PDB file of C-alpha atoms in Angstrom:
ATOM      1  CA  LEU A   1     -36.806 -72.788-183.779  1.00  0.00           C
ATOM      2  CA  PRO A   2     -34.642 -70.087-184.999  1.00  0.00           C
ATOM      3  CA  ALA A   3     -32.752 -68.865-182.334  1.00  0.00           C
ATOM      4  CA  TYR A   4     -34.375 -65.089-182.234  1.00  0.00           C
ATOM      5  CA  ILE A   5     -37.819 -66.537-180.698  1.00  0.00           C
ATOM      6  CA  LEU A   6     -36.063 -68.496-177.452  1.00  0.00           C
ATOM      7  CA  GLU A   7     -36.175 -67.306-174.062  1.00  0.00           C
ATOM      8  CA  PRO A   8     -32.296 -67.585-172.597  1.00  0.00           C
ATOM      9  CA  ARG A   9     -32.621 -70.220-170.454  1.00  0.00           C
ATOM     10  CA  SER A  10     -33.532 -73.992-171.064  1.00  0.00           C
ATOM     11  CA  VAL A  11     -36.824 -75.880-170.281  1.00  0.00           C
ATOM     12  CA  LEU A  12     -35.315 -77.342-166.938  1.00  0.00           C
ATOM     13  CA  GLU A  13     -34.933 -73.814-165.552  1.00  0.00           C
ATOM     14  CA  ARG A  14     -38.187 -72.696-166.785  1.00  0.00           C
ATOM     15  CA  ILE A  15     -39.681 -75.819-164.590  1.00  0.00           C
ATOM     16  CA  SER A  16     -38.348 -74.264-161.385  1.00  0.00           C
ATOM     17  CA  ASP A  17     -40.873 -71.196-161.880  1.00  0.00           C
ATOM     18  CA  MET A  18     -43.196 -73.381-159.794  1.00  0.00           C
ATOM     19  CA  PHE A  19     -40.983 -72.382-156.213  1.00  0.00           C
ATOM     20  CA  THR A  20     -40.609 -69.412-156.666  1.00  0.00           C
ATOM     21  CA  HIS A  21     -42.905 -68.766-153.395  1.00  0.00           C
ATOM     22  CA  PRO A  22     -40.638 -71.600-151.112  1.00  0.00           C
ATOM     23  CA  ASP A  23     -42.305 -70.408-147.956  1.00  0.00           C
ATOM     24  CA  LEU A  24     -45.710 -71.500-149.533  1.00  0.00           C
ATOM     25  CA  PHE A  25     -44.414 -74.745-150.359  1.00  0.00           C
ATOM     26  CA  GLY A  26     -42.814 -75.644-146.902  1.00  0.00           C
ATOM     27  CA  ARG A  27     -46.160 -74.389-145.376  1.00  0.00           C
ATOM     28  CA  ILE A  28     -48.250 -77.243-146.711  1.00  0.00           C
ATOM     29  CA  SER A  29     -47.410 -79.521-143.703  1.00  0.00           C
ATOM     30  CA  ASP A  30     -48.200 -76.667-141.228  1.00  0.00           C
ATOM     31  CA  GLY A  31     -52.307 -78.056-141.987  1.00  0.00           C
ATOM     32  CA  GLU A  32     -53.480 -80.191-138.920  1.00  0.00           C
ATOM     33  CA  SER A  33     -56.143 -81.921-141.001  1.00  0.00           C
ATOM     34  CA  SER A  34     -56.016 -82.831-144.448  1.00  0.00           C
ATOM     35  CA  LYS A  35     -58.436 -80.313-145.889  1.00  0.00           C
ATOM     36  CA  GLU A  36     -56.346 -77.454-144.240  1.00  0.00           C
ATOM     37  CA  ARG A  37     -53.329 -79.065-146.475  1.00  0.00           C
ATOM     38  CA  LEU A  38     -55.439 -79.615-149.302  1.00  0.00           C
ATOM     39  CA  VAL A  39     -55.965 -75.540-149.170  1.00  0.00           C
ATOM     40  CA  SER A  40     -52.244 -74.950-148.299  1.00  0.00           C
ATOM     41  CA  VAL A  41     -51.353 -77.047-151.441  1.00  0.00           C
ATOM     42  CA  LEU A  42     -53.881 -75.010-153.896  1.00  0.00           C
ATOM     43  CA  GLN A  43     -52.214 -71.968-152.362  1.00  0.00           C
ATOM     44  CA  TRP A  44     -49.132 -73.017-153.231  1.00  0.00           C
ATOM     45  CA  TYR A  45     -49.981 -74.586-156.853  1.00  0.00           C
ATOM     46  CA  ILE A  46     -52.051 -71.190-157.810  1.00  0.00           C
ATOM     47  CA  SER A  47     -48.733 -69.281-156.786  1.00  0.00           C
ATOM     48  CA  SER A  48     -46.659 -71.321-159.233  1.00  0.00           C
ATOM     49  CA  LEU A  49     -48.599 -70.629-161.857  1.00  0.00           C
ATOM     50  CA  HIS A  50     -48.219 -66.480-162.139  1.00  0.00           C
ATOM     51  CA  VAL A  51     -44.695 -66.496-163.344  1.00  0.00           C
ATOM     52  CA  LYS A  52     -44.373 -65.406-167.105  1.00  0.00           C
ATOM     53  CA  PRO A  53     -41.360 -65.018-169.207  1.00  0.00           C
ATOM     54  CA  ARG A  54     -41.021 -61.399-170.711  1.00  0.00           C
ATOM     55  CA  GLY A  55     -42.530 -61.677-174.267  1.00  0.00           C
ATOM     56  CA  LEU A  56     -43.756 -64.782-176.068  1.00  0.00           C
ATOM     57  CA  LYS A  57     -40.367 -66.478-176.069  1.00  0.00           C
ATOM     58  CA  LYS A  58     -39.408 -70.061-175.664  1.00  0.00           C
ATOM     59  CA  PRO A  59     -37.240 -71.868-173.137  1.00  0.00           C
ATOM     60  CA  TYR A  60     -34.130 -74.124-175.008  1.00  0.00           C
ATOM     61  CA  ASN A  61     -35.155 -77.848-175.415  1.00  0.00           C
ATOM     62  CA  PRO A  62     -32.810 -79.383-173.067  1.00  0.00           C
ATOM     63  CA  VAL A  63     -30.150 -81.993-174.593  1.00  0.00           C
ATOM     64  CA  LEU A  64     -30.326 -85.147-173.384  1.00  0.00           C
ATOM     65  CA  GLY A  65     -28.566 -85.840-170.005  1.00  0.00           C
ATOM     66  CA  GLU A  66     -28.732 -82.002-169.061  1.00  0.00           C
ATOM     67  CA  THR A  67     -29.221 -80.855-165.965  1.00  0.00           C
ATOM     68  CA  PHE A  68     -30.216 -77.766-163.640  1.00  0.00           C
ATOM     69  CA  GLU A  69     -29.813 -77.396-160.077  1.00  0.00           C
ATOM     70  CA  CYS A  70     -30.996 -74.352-157.807  1.00  0.00           C
ATOM     71  CA  TYR A  71     -32.341 -73.065-154.710  1.00  0.00           C
ATOM     72  CA  PHE A  72     -34.756 -70.696-153.660  1.00  0.00           C
ATOM     73  CA  ALA A  73     -34.273 -68.663-149.796  1.00  0.00           C
ATOM     74  CA  ARG A  74     -36.684 -66.502-148.481  1.00  0.00           C
ATOM     75  CA  GLY A  75     -34.648 -66.672-145.093  1.00  0.00           C
ATOM     76  CA  THR A  76     -32.275 -69.601-144.437  1.00  0.00           C
ATOM     77  CA  SER A  77     -35.391 -71.768-142.918  1.00  0.00           C
ATOM     78  CA  GLU A  78     -37.583 -71.624-146.023  1.00  0.00           C
ATOM     79  CA  GLU A  79     -35.375 -72.452-148.272  1.00  0.00           C
ATOM     80  CA  VAL A  80     -36.461 -75.239-151.466  1.00  0.00           C
ATOM     81  CA  HIS A  81     -33.470 -76.694-153.471  1.00  0.00           C
ATOM     82  CA  PHE A  82     -34.431 -77.882-156.914  1.00  0.00           C
ATOM     83  CA  PHE A  83     -32.810 -80.532-159.442  1.00  0.00           C
ATOM     84  CA  ALA A  84     -33.875 -81.296-162.801  1.00  0.00           C
ATOM     85  CA  GLU A  85     -32.477 -83.902-165.704  1.00  0.00           C
ATOM     86  CA  GLN A  86     -33.587 -84.481-169.377  1.00  0.00           C
ATOM     87  CA  VAL A  87     -33.899 -88.129-169.381  1.00  0.00           C
ATOM     88  CA  GLY A  88     -35.503 -88.407-173.013  1.00  0.00           C
ATOM     89  CA  HIS A  89     -35.188 -86.900-176.170  1.00  0.00           C
ATOM     90  CA  HIS A  90     -38.150 -88.471-178.326  1.00  0.00           C
ATOM     91  CA  PRO A  91     -39.929 -88.052-176.230  1.00  0.00           C
ATOM     92  CA  PRO A  92     -38.535 -85.070-174.666  1.00  0.00           C
ATOM     93  CA  VAL A  93     -39.029 -86.099-171.322  1.00  0.00           C
ATOM     94  CA  SER A  94     -37.740 -83.582-168.677  1.00  0.00           C
ATOM     95  CA  VAL A  95     -38.041 -84.886-164.562  1.00  0.00           C
ATOM     96  CA  PHE A  96     -37.747 -82.788-161.220  1.00  0.00           C
ATOM     97  CA  THR A  97     -37.496 -83.018-158.296  1.00  0.00           C
ATOM     98  CA  ALA A  98     -37.522 -80.234-155.001  1.00  0.00           C
ATOM     99  CA  ILE A  99     -37.773 -80.537-151.370  1.00  0.00           C
ATOM    100  CA  HIS A 100     -38.164 -78.005-148.980  1.00  0.00           C
ATOM    101  CA  ALA A 101     -35.107 -77.721-146.177  1.00  0.00           C
ATOM    102  CA  ARG A 102     -37.197 -77.166-142.930  1.00  0.00           C
ATOM    103  CA  THR A 103     -40.628 -79.371-143.822  1.00  0.00           C
ATOM    104  CA  LYS A 104     -39.027 -82.022-145.970  1.00  0.00           C
ATOM    105  CA  VAL A 105     -42.007 -81.303-148.259  1.00  0.00           C
ATOM    106  CA  ASN A 106     -41.167 -82.809-151.261  1.00  0.00           C
ATOM    107  CA  ILE A 107     -41.591 -83.355-154.665  1.00  0.00           C
ATOM    108  CA  THR A 108     -40.902 -85.503-158.052  1.00  0.00           C
ATOM    109  CA  GLY A 109     -42.386 -84.963-161.167  1.00  0.00           C
ATOM    110  CA  SER A 110     -42.508 -85.379-165.096  1.00  0.00           C
ATOM    111  CA  TYR A 111     -42.425 -82.489-168.056  1.00  0.00           C
ATOM    112  CA  MET A 112     -43.295 -82.502-171.412  1.00  0.00           C
ATOM    113  CA  LEU A 113     -44.447 -80.316-174.035  1.00  0.00           C
ATOM    114  CA  LYS A 114     -46.000 -81.079-176.949  1.00  0.00           C
ATOM    115  CA  GLY A 115     -47.357 -77.981-179.308  1.00  0.00           C
ATOM    116  CA  ARG A 116     -50.062 -77.779-181.987  1.00  0.00           C
ATOM    117  CA  LEU A 117     -51.668 -75.023-183.823  1.00  0.00           C
ATOM    118  CA  ILE A 118     -55.307 -75.127-183.299  1.00  0.00           C
ATOM    119  CA  SER A 119     -55.999 -72.289-185.643  1.00  0.00           C
ATOM    120  CA  PRO A 120     -54.092 -69.487-187.911  1.00  0.00           C
ATOM    121  CA  ASN A 121     -54.818 -67.222-184.772  1.00  0.00           C
ATOM    122  CA  CYS A 122     -53.881 -69.501-181.720  1.00  0.00           C
ATOM    123  CA  ALA A 123     -51.507 -71.931-180.765  1.00  0.00           C
ATOM    124  CA  CYS A 124     -51.681 -75.191-177.551  1.00  0.00           C
ATOM    125  CA  ILE A 125     -48.771 -76.270-175.648  1.00  0.00           C
ATOM    126  CA  SER A 126     -50.020 -79.216-173.707  1.00  0.00           C
ATOM    127  CA  ILE A 127     -47.676 -80.031-170.835  1.00  0.00           C
ATOM    128  CA  GLU A 128     -47.818 -83.035-170.313  1.00  0.00           C
ATOM    129  CA  GLY A 129     -46.932 -84.987-166.763  1.00  0.00           C
ATOM    130  CA  ARG A 130     -47.610 -85.501-163.038  1.00  0.00           C
ATOM    131  CA  PHE A 131     -46.136 -84.564-159.831  1.00  0.00           C
ATOM    132  CA  ASP A 132     -46.473 -86.122-156.460  1.00  0.00           C
ATOM    133  CA  VAL A 133     -46.197 -83.367-153.653  1.00  0.00           C
ATOM    134  CA  ILE A 134     -45.374 -85.884-150.662  1.00  0.00           C
ATOM    135  CA  ILE A 135     -45.908 -84.838-146.705  1.00  0.00           C
ATOM    136  CA  PRO A 136     -43.474 -86.681-144.497  1.00  0.00           C
ATOM    137  CA  ALA A 137     -44.514 -85.470-141.105  1.00  0.00           C
ATOM    138  CA  ARG A 138     -48.163 -86.568-142.310  1.00  0.00           C
ATOM    139  CA  GLN A 139     -47.388 -89.610-144.304  1.00  0.00           C
ATOM    140  CA  GLU A 140     -49.653 -87.797-147.238  1.00  0.00           C
ATOM    141  CA  ALA A 141     -49.180 -87.278-150.920  1.00  0.00           C
ATOM    142  CA  TRP A 142     -51.246 -85.270-153.290  1.00  0.00           C
ATOM    143  CA  SER A 143     -51.148 -85.913-156.903  1.00  0.00           C
ATOM    144  CA  MET A 144     -51.564 -83.477-159.814  1.00  0.00           C
ATOM    145  CA  SER A 145     -50.589 -82.015-163.243  1.00  0.00           C
ATOM    146  CA  PHE A 146     -50.615 -78.808-165.405  1.00  0.00           C
ATOM    147  CA  PRO A 147     -52.951 -77.068-167.244  1.00  0.00           C
ATOM    148  CA  SER A 148     -52.157 -76.546-171.062  1.00  0.00           C
ATOM    149  CA  ILE A 149     -50.693 -72.974-172.095  1.00  0.00           C
ATOM    150  CA  TYR A 150     -52.491 -71.578-175.240  1.00  0.00           C
ATOM    151  CA  ILE A 151     -51.420 -68.369-177.273  1.00  0.00           C
ATOM    152  CA  SER A 152     -54.142 -66.526-178.394  1.00  0.00           C
ATOM    153  CA  SER A 153     -54.253 -63.952-180.975  1.00  0.00           C
ATOM    154  CA  LEU A 154     -51.338 -64.506-183.131  1.00  0.00           C
ATOM    155  CA  LEU A 155     -51.949 -62.246-185.636  1.00  0.00           C
ATOM    156  CA  THR A 156     -52.705 -58.950-183.260  1.00  0.00           C
ATOM    157  CA  THR A 157     -50.857 -58.713-180.321  1.00  0.00           C
ATOM    158  CA  PRO A 158     -50.490 -62.443-178.655  1.00  0.00           C
ATOM    159  CA  ARG A 159     -51.544 -63.189-174.939  1.00  0.00           C
ATOM    160  CA  ILE A 160     -50.782 -66.259-172.761  1.00  0.00           C
ATOM    161  CA  GLU A 161     -53.429 -67.985-171.362  1.00  0.00           C
ATOM    162  CA  ALA A 162     -54.033 -71.375-169.251  1.00  0.00           C
ATOM    163  CA  GLY A 163     -56.957 -73.737-170.121  1.00  0.00           C
ATOM    164  CA  GLY A 164     -57.849 -77.336-169.198  1.00  0.00           C
ATOM    165  CA  GLU A 165     -59.316 -79.053-166.186  1.00  0.00           C
ATOM    166  CA  ILE A 166     -56.821 -80.103-163.268  1.00  0.00           C
ATOM    167  CA  LYS A 167     -57.700 -82.709-160.623  1.00  0.00           C
ATOM    168  CA  ILE A 168     -55.738 -82.649-157.520  1.00  0.00           C
ATOM    169  CA  THR A 169     -56.162 -86.626-155.552  1.00  0.00           C
ATOM    170  CA  SER A 170     -54.571 -88.286-152.772  1.00  0.00           C
ATOM    171  CA  LEU A 171     -54.557 -92.234-152.097  1.00  0.00           C
ATOM    172  CA  LYS A 172     -55.115 -91.394-148.161  1.00  0.00           C
ATOM    173  CA  SER A 173     -57.850 -88.517-148.413  1.00  0.00           C
ATOM    174  CA  ASP A 174     -61.139 -88.881-150.194  1.00  0.00           C
ATOM    175  CA  LEU A 175     -60.993 -85.324-150.772  1.00  0.00           C
ATOM    176  CA  VAL A 176     -60.378 -83.712-153.919  1.00  0.00           C
ATOM    177  CA  ALA A 177     -59.938 -80.278-155.717  1.00  0.00           C
ATOM    178  CA  ASP A 178     -61.219 -79.741-159.307  1.00  0.00           C
ATOM    179  CA  LEU A 179     -59.847 -76.716-161.024  1.00  0.00           C
ATOM    180  CA  SER A 180     -60.724 -75.201-163.851  1.00  0.00           C
ATOM    181  CA  PHE A 181     -58.732 -72.841-165.772  1.00  0.00           C
ATOM    182  CA  GLU A 182     -61.173 -70.734-168.323  1.00  0.00           C
ATOM    183  CA  ARG A 183     -59.551 -68.914-171.504  1.00  0.00           C
ATOM    184  CA  LYS A 184     -61.918 -65.875-172.505  1.00  0.00           C
ATOM    185  CA  GLY A 185     -64.695 -66.143-175.179  1.00  0.00           C
ATOM    186  CA  PHE A 186     -64.834 -64.903-178.512  1.00  0.00           C
ATOM    187  CA  PHE A 187     -67.174 -63.124-178.121  1.00  0.00           C
ATOM    188  CA  GLY A 188     -67.275 -62.573-173.961  1.00  0.00           C
ATOM    189  CA  GLY A 189     -65.747 -63.090-170.499  1.00  0.00           C
ATOM    190  CA  ASP A 190     -62.628 -62.171-169.654  1.00  0.00           C
ATOM    191  CA  TYR A 191     -58.822 -63.786-168.982  1.00  0.00           C
ATOM    192  CA  ASP A 192     -57.301 -66.115-166.682  1.00  0.00           C
ATOM    193  CA  VAL A 193     -60.805 -66.663-164.853  1.00  0.00           C
ATOM    194  CA  LEU A 194     -60.262 -70.002-162.440  1.00  0.00           C
ATOM    195  CA  LYS A 195     -63.077 -71.769-160.901  1.00  0.00           C
ATOM    196  CA  GLY A 196     -63.016 -75.024-158.835  1.00  0.00           C
ATOM    197  CA  SER A 197     -64.247 -76.945-156.016  1.00  0.00           C
ATOM    198  CA  ILE A 198     -63.011 -78.733-152.836  1.00  0.00           C
ATOM    199  CA  SER A 199     -65.236 -82.074-152.560  1.00  0.00           C
ATOM    200  CA  THR A 200     -65.120 -85.493-150.948  1.00  0.00           C
ATOM    201  CA  THR A 201     -65.257 -88.445-153.722  1.00  0.00           C
ATOM    202  CA  SER A 202     -68.771 -88.521-153.099  1.00  0.00           C
ATOM    203  CA  LYS A 203     -68.761 -85.262-154.421  1.00  0.00           C
ATOM    204  CA  SER A 204     -69.968 -83.502-151.249  1.00  0.00           C
ATOM    205  CA  PRO A 205     -69.256 -79.741-151.746  1.00  0.00           C
ATOM    206  CA  LEU A 206     -66.953 -78.761-148.777  1.00  0.00           C
ATOM    207  CA  MET A 207     -65.616 -75.030-150.762  1.00  0.00           C
ATOM    208  CA  THR A 208     -65.842 -73.217-154.028  1.00  0.00           C
ATOM    209  CA  ILE A 209     -62.874 -71.386-155.592  1.00  0.00           C
ATOM    210  CA  GLY A 210     -62.972 -68.320-158.123  1.00  0.00           C
ATOM    211  CA  GLY A 211     -60.996 -65.272-159.103  1.00  0.00           C
ATOM    212  CA  LYS A 212     -58.272 -65.077-161.619  1.00  0.00           C
ATOM    213  CA  TRP A 213     -55.282 -67.475-161.403  1.00  0.00           C
ATOM    214  CA  SER A 214     -53.022 -64.135-162.395  1.00  0.00           C
ATOM    215  CA  GLY A 215     -54.690 -62.227-160.079  1.00  0.00           C
ATOM    216  CA  MET A 216     -56.555 -63.231-156.628  1.00  0.00           C
ATOM    217  CA  THR A 217     -58.284 -66.275-155.946  1.00  0.00           C
ATOM    218  CA  PHE A 218     -60.097 -67.117-153.314  1.00  0.00           C
ATOM    219  CA  ALA A 219     -62.092 -70.315-151.320  1.00  0.00           C
ATOM    220  CA  GLU A 220     -65.489 -70.187-149.752  1.00  0.00           C
ATOM    221  CA  ASP A 221     -66.549 -72.399-147.308  1.00  0.00           C
ATOM    222  CA  SER A 222     -70.356 -73.509-148.821  1.00  0.00           C
ATOM    223  CA  GLN A 223     -71.671 -74.081-145.361  1.00  0.00           C
ATOM    224  CA  THR A 224     -70.295 -70.560-143.721  1.00  0.00           C
ATOM    225  CA  LYS A 225     -70.165 -68.823-146.819  1.00  0.00           C
ATOM    226  CA  THR A 226     -67.165 -67.126-145.702  1.00  0.00           C
ATOM    227  CA  LYS A 227     -64.523 -66.458-147.862  1.00  0.00           C
ATOM    228  CA  SER A 228     -60.691 -66.332-147.489  1.00  0.00           C
ATOM    229  CA  ILE A 229     -58.396 -65.017-149.851  1.00  0.00           C
ATOM    230  CA  LEU A 230     -55.962 -67.991-151.748  1.00  0.00           C
ATOM    231  CA  PHE A 231     -53.641 -66.178-153.776  1.00  0.00           C
ATOM    232  CA  ASP A 232     -53.184 -62.762-154.378  1.00  0.00           C
ATOM    233  CA  THR A 233     -50.084 -61.535-156.723  1.00  0.00           C
ATOM    234  CA  ASP A 234     -50.578 -57.364-155.563  1.00  0.00           C
ATOM    235  CA  ARG A 235     -50.277 -58.978-151.453  1.00  0.00           C
ATOM    236  CA  ALA A 236     -47.979 -61.958-152.432  1.00  0.00           C
ATOM    237  CA  ALA A 237     -44.197 -61.397-151.637  1.00  0.00           C
ATOM    238  CA  GLN A 238     -42.108 -60.894-154.656  1.00  0.00           C
ATOM    239  CA  PRO A 239     -41.379 -64.109-156.468  1.00  0.00           C
ATOM    240  CA  LEU A 240     -37.593 -65.143-155.701  1.00  0.00           C
ATOM    241  CA  ARG A 241     -35.148 -65.820-158.835  1.00  0.00           C
ATOM    242  CA  PRO A 242     -33.378 -68.791-158.598  1.00  0.00           C
ATOM    243  CA  HIS A 243     -29.687 -69.160-157.106  1.00  0.00           C
ATOM    244  CA  ALA A 244     -27.984 -71.484-159.544  1.00  0.00           C
ATOM    245  CA  PRO A 245     -24.561 -72.528-157.873  1.00  0.00           C
ATOM    246  CA  ASP A 246     -21.824 -73.918-159.216  1.00  0.00           C
ATOM    247  CA  THR A 247     -22.098 -77.824-159.126  1.00  0.00           C
ATOM    248  CA  ALA A 248     -20.062 -80.724-160.120  1.00  0.00           C
ATOM    249  CA  LEU A 249     -22.792 -82.402-161.585  1.00  0.00           C
ATOM    250  CA  PRO A 250     -22.598 -83.117-165.359  1.00  0.00           C
ATOM    251  CA  ASN A 251     -23.733 -81.390-167.891  1.00  0.00           C
ATOM    252  CA  PRO A 252     -25.077 -78.157-166.316  1.00  0.00           C
ATOM    253  CA  SER A 253     -27.880 -76.512-167.964  1.00  0.00           C
ATOM    254  CA  ARG A 254     -26.473 -73.187-168.255  1.00  0.00           C
ATOM    255  CA  VAL A 255     -22.632 -73.959-169.374  1.00  0.00           C
ATOM    256  CA  ILE A 256     -24.341 -76.037-172.058  1.00  0.00           C
ATOM    257  CA  TRP A 257     -26.330 -73.208-173.048  1.00  0.00           C
ATOM    258  CA  GLU A 258     -23.902 -70.375-172.225  1.00  0.00           C
ATOM    259  CA  ARG A 259     -22.556 -69.367-175.545  1.00  0.00           C
ATOM    260  CA  VAL A 260     -26.589 -68.855-177.419  1.00  0.00           C
ATOM    261  CA  THR A 261     -27.390 -67.062-173.835  1.00  0.00           C
ATOM    262  CA  VAL A 262     -24.639 -64.850-174.114  1.00  0.00           C
ATOM    263  CA  ALA A 263     -25.383 -64.378-177.968  1.00  0.00           C
ATOM    264  CA  LEU A 264     -29.259 -63.587-177.147  1.00  0.00           C
ATOM    265  CA  ARG A 265     -28.572 -61.422-174.180  1.00  0.00           C
ATOM    266  CA  GLY A 266     -26.046 -59.588-176.717  1.00  0.00           C
ATOM    267  CA  MET A 267     -28.819 -58.790-179.117  1.00  0.00           C
ATOM    268  CA  ASP A 268     -26.878 -60.872-181.999  1.00  0.00           C
ATOM    269  CA  ALA A 269     -29.451 -63.031-183.146  1.00  0.00           C
ATOM    270  CA  ASP A 270     -26.791 -64.471-185.817  1.00  0.00           C
ATOM    271  CA  ALA A 271     -24.453 -65.548-183.322  1.00  0.00           C
ATOM    272  CA  ALA A 272     -26.973 -67.133-181.270  1.00  0.00           C
ATOM    273  CA  GLN A 273     -28.294 -68.802-184.424  1.00  0.00           C
ATOM    274  CA  SER A 274     -24.879 -70.134-185.218  1.00  0.00           C
ATOM    275  CA  GLU A 275     -23.863 -71.541-181.398  1.00  0.00           C
ATOM    276  CA  LYS A 276     -27.432 -72.898-181.243  1.00  0.00           C
ATOM    277  CA  ASN A 277     -26.573 -75.106-184.327  1.00  0.00           C
ATOM    278  CA  ASP A 278     -23.535 -76.025-183.328  1.00  0.00           C
ATOM    279  CA  LEU A 279     -24.698 -77.404-180.239  1.00  0.00           C
ATOM    280  CA  GLU A 280     -27.557 -79.270-182.147  1.00  0.00           C
ATOM    281  CA  ALA A 281     -24.909 -80.946-184.503  1.00  0.00           C
ATOM    282  CA  ALA A 282     -22.888 -82.199-181.757  1.00  0.00           C
ATOM    283  CA  GLN A 283     -25.569 -83.829-179.779  1.00  0.00           C
ATOM    284  CA  ARG A 284     -26.134 -85.771-183.167  1.00  0.00           C
ATOM    285  CA  GLU A 285     -22.795 -86.897-183.372  1.00  0.00           C
ATOM    286  CA  ILE A 286     -23.217 -88.037-180.005  1.00  0.00           C
ATOM    287  CA  ARG A 287     -26.284 -90.088-180.497  1.00  0.00           C
ATOM    288  CA  ARG A 288     -25.694 -91.124-183.575  1.00  0.00           C
ATOM    289  CA  ALA A 289     -22.216 -92.744-181.522  1.00  0.00           C
ATOM    290  CA  ARG A 290     -24.107 -94.105-178.753  1.00  0.00           C
ATOM    291  CA  GLU A 291     -26.386 -95.909-181.236  1.00  0.00           C
ATOM    292  CA  ALA A 292     -23.479 -96.996-183.329  1.00  0.00           C
ATOM    293  CA  ARG A 293     -22.082 -98.990-179.884  1.00  0.00           C
ATOM    294  CA  GLY A 294     -25.720-100.038-179.913  1.00  0.00           C
ATOM    295  CA  GLU A 295     -25.874 -98.101-176.286  1.00  0.00           C
ATOM    296  CA  GLU A 296     -29.206 -96.671-174.376  1.00  0.00           C
ATOM    297  CA  TYR A 297     -29.458 -93.676-172.603  1.00  0.00           C
ATOM    298  CA  LEU A 298     -30.298 -94.321-169.129  1.00  0.00           C
ATOM    299  CA  PRO A 299     -30.598 -90.971-166.886  1.00  0.00           C
ATOM    300  CA  LYS A 300     -27.866 -90.522-164.260  1.00  0.00           C
ATOM    301  CA  PHE A 301     -29.952 -89.449-161.417  1.00  0.00           C
ATOM    302  CA  PHE A 302     -33.469 -90.351-161.554  1.00  0.00           C
ATOM    303  CA  ARG A 303     -35.175 -93.940-161.982  1.00  0.00           C
ATOM    304  CA  ILE A 304     -38.885 -94.901-163.024  1.00  0.00           C
ATOM    305  CA  LEU A 305     -40.965 -96.654-160.760  1.00  0.00           C
ATOM    306  CA  ASN A 306     -43.739 -96.989-162.124  1.00  0.00           C
ATOM    307  CA  GLU A 307     -43.335 -97.102-166.678  1.00  0.00           C
ATOM    308  CA  LYS A 308     -46.375 -96.139-168.348  1.00  0.00           C
ATOM    309  CA  LYS A 309     -46.351 -97.416-172.022  1.00  0.00           C
ATOM    310  CA  LYS A 310     -49.288 -94.953-172.758  1.00  0.00           C
ATOM    311  CA  SER A 311     -47.676 -91.874-172.414  1.00  0.00           C
ATOM    312  CA  ALA A 312     -43.713 -91.588-171.404  1.00  0.00           C
ATOM    313  CA  ALA A 313     -44.549 -88.120-169.349  1.00  0.00           C
ATOM    314  CA  GLU A 314     -46.954 -90.233-166.873  1.00  0.00           C
ATOM    315  CA  ASP A 315     -44.315 -92.425-165.455  1.00  0.00           C
ATOM    316  CA  GLN A 316     -43.804 -92.070-161.919  1.00  0.00           C
ATOM    317  CA  TRP A 317     -40.297 -91.346-161.214  1.00  0.00           C
ATOM    318  CA  LEU A 318     -37.876 -91.971-157.779  1.00  0.00           C
ATOM    319  CA  TYR A 319     -34.664 -89.292-157.347  1.00  0.00           C
ATOM    320  CA  ILE A 320     -31.712 -91.418-156.869  1.00  0.00           C
ATOM    321  CA  GLY A 321     -28.673 -88.162-156.586  1.00  0.00           C
ATOM    322  CA  PRO A 322     -27.312 -86.805-153.945  1.00  0.00           C
ATOM    323  CA  SER A 323     -28.782 -85.313-151.009  1.00  0.00           C
ATOM    324  CA  LEU A 324     -30.350 -81.957-152.282  1.00  0.00           C
ATOM    325  CA  THR A 325     -29.999 -80.157-148.818  1.00  0.00           C
ATOM    326  CA  ASP A 326     -26.564 -81.557-147.570  1.00  0.00           C
TER     327      ASP A 326
END
């Protein structure tokens, strides 16, 4: 892709946007019941979606073996430490993990982008992958995935939308959350509509969910009809930016892409393109040399627990790197 359409950061760093509200992530373990904890998972999940890049820019495609480490801190007791590694090139799979320092709520998942043009005026970026939110204090885990991203009105004023059906489930609980990200219709409707429910696996509805994922979302108890706010971008605390400390880990993302980033921020598209071309050429040489030696690339910080032949993005991964909170 031409450098001028790039956002000056890697996909690995973009994934960390999920934790711009570390206090909500840590709060997941506070609920006394599975229902209360599922509501907290929803609050964090919705908060993780509303951070949008400035303009319609695409982050860098990470090189094989690239890593990104950072943390988000809203006070010393509300820190989330994040780490990601690019474990595949064809297909381009990113794997990530994060942990809340106080509650030890943690997450591990995979992330793979697939883009396609669905009409001359609309493109879709499917985010394949899954992730599990683990609550050690409750011996509970919730599994979920990502909505797709749609870029509509390409021929006029482009706009980012979310679309698709998401299900949040747990092996320990019979509760399930169903979310529907609805796109604006051609002849009517509204942008960023989110609808859903919390129910048992027997389909008994407990709560309904509505609102806008980019604004305010609410949950309504099916019996009492009382409403509570899940997340409101106007009232929420300011999303935090990641702190990316110097690291001794190999292939740090910001170092790999530093020259491209400097050129982009200096508004020098030609220099950014030249640096990007040089970086990609160097990576091709590394790949050819590895293939000539008959070597297969092995991730350094993650291992596959449960390999899925159907889709590399659906593999279940285990983080085996150094502690993120020491």
